[in-house]
CSV table of C-alpha atoms in Angstrom, one decimal:
chain,number,residue,atom,x,y,z
A,1,SER,CA,-0.3,-5.3,9.4
A,2,GLU,CA,1.9,-6.1,6.4
A,3,TYR,CA,4.8,-4.8,8.5
A,4,ALA,CA,4.1,-6.6,11.8
A,5,ALA,CA,2.4,-9.9,10.9
A,6,PRO,CA,5.2,-11.7,8.9
A,7,GLY,CA,7.8,-11.1,11.6
A,8,LEU,CA,5.5,-12.0,14.4
A,9,ILE,CA,4.4,-15.2,12.7
A,10,SER,CA,8.0,-16.2,11.9
A,11,ALA,CA,9.1,-15.6,15.5
A,12,PHE,CA,6.1,-17.5,16.8
A,13,THR,CA,6.5,-20.5,14.5
A,14,GLU,CA,10.3,-20.8,15.4
A,15,ARG,CA,9.1,-21.6,19.0
A,16,ALA,CA,6.7,-24.3,17.8
A,17,ARG,CA,8.0,-25.9,14.6
A,18,ASP,CA,5.1,-28.3,14.3
A,19,LEU,CA,2.6,-25.5,13.5
A,20,GLU,CA,1.3,-24.8,10.1
A,21,VAL,CA,0.7,-21.0,9.8
A,22,GLU,CA,-0.7,-19.3,6.7
A,23,LEU,CA,-0.8,-15.5,6.2
A,24,SER,CA,-3.8,-14.2,4.4
A,25,VAL,CA,-5.2,-10.7,3.9
A,26,PHE,CA,-8.9,-9.9,4.8
A,27,ARG,CA,-10.9,-6.8,5.6
A,28,VAL,CA,-11.3,-6.0,9.2
A,29,GLY,CA,-15.1,-6.1,8.7
A,30,ASP,CA,-14.8,-9.8,7.9
A,31,PHE,CA,-12.7,-10.8,10.9
A,32,GLU,CA,-15.6,-11.7,13.2
A,33,ASN,CA,-17.3,-14.0,10.7
A,34,LEU,CA,-13.9,-15.6,9.7
A,35,LEU,CA,-13.0,-16.2,13.4
A,36,LEU,CA,-16.4,-17.5,14.5
A,37,SER,CA,-16.7,-19.8,11.5
A,38,ARG,CA,-13.2,-21.1,12.4
A,39,THR,CA,-12.0,-20.3,8.9
A,40,ILE,CA,-9.1,-18.6,10.7
A,41,ASP,CA,-7.8,-19.1,14.3
A,42,ALA,CA,-6.5,-15.5,14.8
A,43,ALA,CA,-6.3,-12.2,13.0
A,44,ILE,CA,-3.9,-9.3,13.3
A,45,GLY,CA,-5.3,-5.9,12.4
A,46,PRO,CA,-6.1,-2.4,13.5
A,47,SER,CA,-7.8,-1.6,16.7
A,48,VAL,CA,-11.5,-1.0,16.8
A,49,ILE,CA,-13.7,1.1,19.0
A,50,ALA,CA,-15.8,-1.8,20.3
A,51,ALA,CA,-15.1,-5.5,20.2
A,52,PRO,CA,-18.0,-7.9,19.7
A,53,PRO,CA,-18.6,-9.9,22.9
A,54,SER,CA,-17.6,-13.1,21.0
A,55,LEU,CA,-14.1,-11.8,20.3
A,56,GLU,CA,-11.1,-10.8,22.4
A,57,ILE,CA,-9.0,-8.1,21.0
A,58,ARG,CA,-5.5,-7.5,22.5
A,59,HIS,CA,-3.5,-4.4,21.7
A,60,PHE,CA,0.2,-5.0,21.0
A,61,LEU,CA,1.7,-2.1,19.0
A,62,ASN,CA,1.3,1.7,18.6
A,63,TYR,CA,2.8,3.3,15.6
A,64,GLU,CA,2.9,6.6,13.8
A,65,MET,CA,1.9,6.7,10.1
A,66,VAL,CA,3.8,9.4,8.2
A,67,VAL,CA,3.9,10.9,4.7
A,68,VAL,CA,7.2,10.7,2.8
A,69,ALA,CA,8.6,11.6,-0.6
A,70,ALA,CA,11.9,11.3,-2.4
A,71,PRO,CA,14.5,14.0,-1.7
A,72,GLY,CA,14.0,16.9,-4.1
A,73,HIS,CA,10.3,16.2,-4.4
A,74,PRO,CA,8.5,19.6,-4.3
A,75,MET,CA,6.6,18.6,-1.2
A,76,THR,CA,9.8,18.2,0.8
A,77,ARG,CA,11.1,21.7,0.4
A,78,ALA,CA,8.8,23.5,2.9
A,79,SER,CA,5.7,23.0,4.9
A,80,VAL,CA,2.8,22.6,2.4
A,81,GLY,CA,-0.9,23.3,2.7
A,82,LEU,CA,-3.9,21.0,2.4
A,83,GLY,CA,-4.7,22.1,-1.1
A,84,THR,CA,-1.2,21.3,-2.4
A,85,LEU,CA,-1.2,18.0,-0.6
A,86,ARG,CA,-4.6,17.0,-2.2
A,87,GLN,CA,-3.2,17.7,-5.7
A,88,GLN,CA,-0.3,15.2,-5.3
A,89,ARG,CA,-0.2,11.6,-6.5
A,90,TRP,CA,-0.5,9.4,-3.5
A,91,LEU,CA,1.2,6.0,-3.6
A,92,LEU,CA,-0.6,3.7,-1.2
A,93,GLY,CA,-0.6,0.1,0.0
A,94,PRO,CA,-3.6,-2.2,0.3
A,95,SER,CA,-4.6,-0.7,3.7
A,96,ALA,CA,-6.0,2.3,1.7
A,97,ASN,CA,-8.9,0.0,1.0
A,98,GLU,CA,-9.6,-0.7,4.7
A,99,PRO,CA,-12.5,1.6,5.7
A,100,SER,CA,-11.5,1.6,9.4
A,101,GLY,CA,-7.8,2.0,8.9
A,102,VAL,CA,-5.5,4.9,9.7
A,103,VAL,CA,-4.5,5.4,6.1
A,104,THR,CA,-8.1,5.8,5.0
A,105,ARG,CA,-8.7,8.3,7.9
A,106,MET,CA,-5.7,10.3,6.8
A,107,LEU,CA,-6.8,10.4,3.2
A,108,GLN,CA,-10.3,11.5,4.3
A,109,ARG,CA,-8.9,14.2,6.6
A,110,LEU,CA,-6.7,15.5,3.8
A,111,ARG,CA,-9.6,15.1,1.3
A,112,VAL,CA,-7.4,13.4,-1.3
A,113,PRO,CA,-9.5,12.8,-4.4
A,114,GLU,CA,-9.7,9.1,-5.5
A,115,GLU,CA,-8.2,10.0,-8.9
A,116,ASN,CA,-5.0,11.0,-7.0
A,117,GLN,CA,-4.7,7.7,-5.2
A,118,ARG,CA,-2.7,4.8,-6.7
A,119,ILE,CA,-3.0,1.6,-4.7
A,120,PHE,CA,-0.3,-1.0,-4.9
A,121,HIS,CA,-0.3,-4.7,-3.9
A,122,SER,CA,1.9,-3.8,-0.9
A,123,HIS,CA,3.1,-0.8,1.1
A,124,LEU,CA,6.6,-1.7,0.2
A,125,ALA,CA,5.9,-1.3,-3.5
A,126,ALA,CA,4.3,2.1,-2.8
A,127,VAL,CA,7.3,3.3,-0.8
A,128,GLU,CA,9.7,2.1,-3.6
A,129,GLU,CA,7.7,4.2,-6.1
A,130,ALA,CA,8.0,7.2,-3.7
A,131,LYS,CA,11.8,6.7,-3.6
A,132,ARG,CA,11.7,7.1,-7.4
A,133,GLY,CA,10.1,10.5,-7.0
A,134,ARG,CA,6.7,9.4,-8.4
A,135,GLY,CA,4.6,10.7,-5.5
A,136,LEU,CA,3.9,10.7,-1.8
A,137,ALA,CA,3.7,7.5,0.3
A,138,LEU,CA,2.3,6.6,3.7
A,139,ALA,CA,4.0,4.2,6.0
A,140,PRO,CA,4.7,3.6,9.7
A,141,SER,CA,7.7,5.7,10.8
A,142,PHE,CA,9.5,2.7,12.3
A,143,VAL,CA,9.5,1.0,8.9
A,144,LEU,CA,11.0,4.1,7.3
A,145,SER,CA,13.8,4.8,9.7
A,146,ARG,CA,16.6,3.3,7.6
A,147,ASP,CA,15.3,5.0,4.4
A,148,LEU,CA,15.1,8.3,6.2
A,149,ALA,CA,18.6,7.9,7.7
A,150,ARG,CA,20.0,7.1,4.3
A,151,HIS,CA,18.2,10.2,2.8
A,152,GLU,CA,16.4,7.9,0.4
A,153,LEU,CA,13.1,9.4,1.7
A,154,VAL,CA,12.2,12.7,3.4
A,155,ARG,CA,9.2,13.3,5.7
A,156,VAL,CA,6.7,15.8,4.3
A,157,ASP,CA,5.8,18.7,6.6
A,158,GLY,CA,2.3,20.1,6.7
A,159,PRO,CA,-1.1,19.7,8.3
A,160,HIS,CA,-2.4,16.2,8.9
A,161,VAL,CA,0.7,14.4,7.5
A,162,SER,CA,1.0,12.0,10.4
A,163,ALA,CA,-1.5,9.9,12.5
A,164,GLN,CA,-1.4,7.4,15.3
A,165,GLY,CA,-2.4,3.9,14.7
A,166,SER,CA,-2.3,0.6,16.6
A,167,TRP,CA,-2.4,-3.1,15.8
A,168,THR,CA,-4.2,-5.8,17.7
A,169,VAL,CA,-4.6,-9.5,17.7
A,170,TRP,CA,-8.1,-10.9,17.5
A,171,THR,CA,-9.3,-14.3,18.7
A,172,PRO,CA,-12.6,-15.9,19.6
A,173,THR,CA,-13.5,-16.0,23.3
A,174,GLY,CA,-14.0,-19.1,25.5
A,175,SER,CA,-14.4,-22.5,24.0
A,176,MET,CA,-14.3,-21.1,20.4
A,177,ARG,CA,-10.6,-20.1,20.9
A,178,SER,CA,-8.1,-22.7,19.7
A,179,GLU,CA,-5.0,-23.4,21.8
A,180,ILE,CA,-2.9,-22.1,19.0
A,181,ALA,CA,-4.8,-18.9,18.8
A,182,ALA,CA,-4.6,-18.4,22.6
A,183,GLU,CA,-0.9,-19.0,22.5
A,184,LEU,CA,-0.4,-16.6,19.6
A,185,ALA,CA,-2.4,-13.9,21.4
A,186,ARG,CA,-0.3,-14.4,24.6
A,187,TYR,CA,3.0,-14.4,22.5
A,188,VAL,CA,2.1,-11.2,20.6
A,189,ALA,CA,0.9,-9.3,23.6
A,190,SER,CA,4.0,-10.1,25.7
């Protein structure tokens, strides 16, 4: 949610300037405990198959995760096979560490060995390295539209080089939900 959360939080806090909002990064597996302990009021992250009854999870965005490389990278010249994709250097953002995320699912489907994965502090940093021709990067297609239009990046063609993902907002249910969390969930889902 590196791409969605900052803009959503900024737009939300513009409406209510008296709010104090902090952006932190946690694993999805920790969301329930963080929310129920009131360490956080709301969380933005990937969708899950089943929500715990103590949490409400509202879907707000579908996206397509795609593989890109710099123009001239050998993987951009023709459709490539799984074996060739596996051998490449993969430049990844922190969501590669999220067991339930779309990036992890793509890497598992492609069977990319861990030694071929380089994880950066942000997806943006990984994409910038891909622009320099240092490997393949994964990012939501809507984030890459400008880079693709400027021919700074090219989509890689081959099996399993795109996947659908979605983002959701998580809040506690009932009396555990703060007014701010309820308002954020309504705002994000509208």
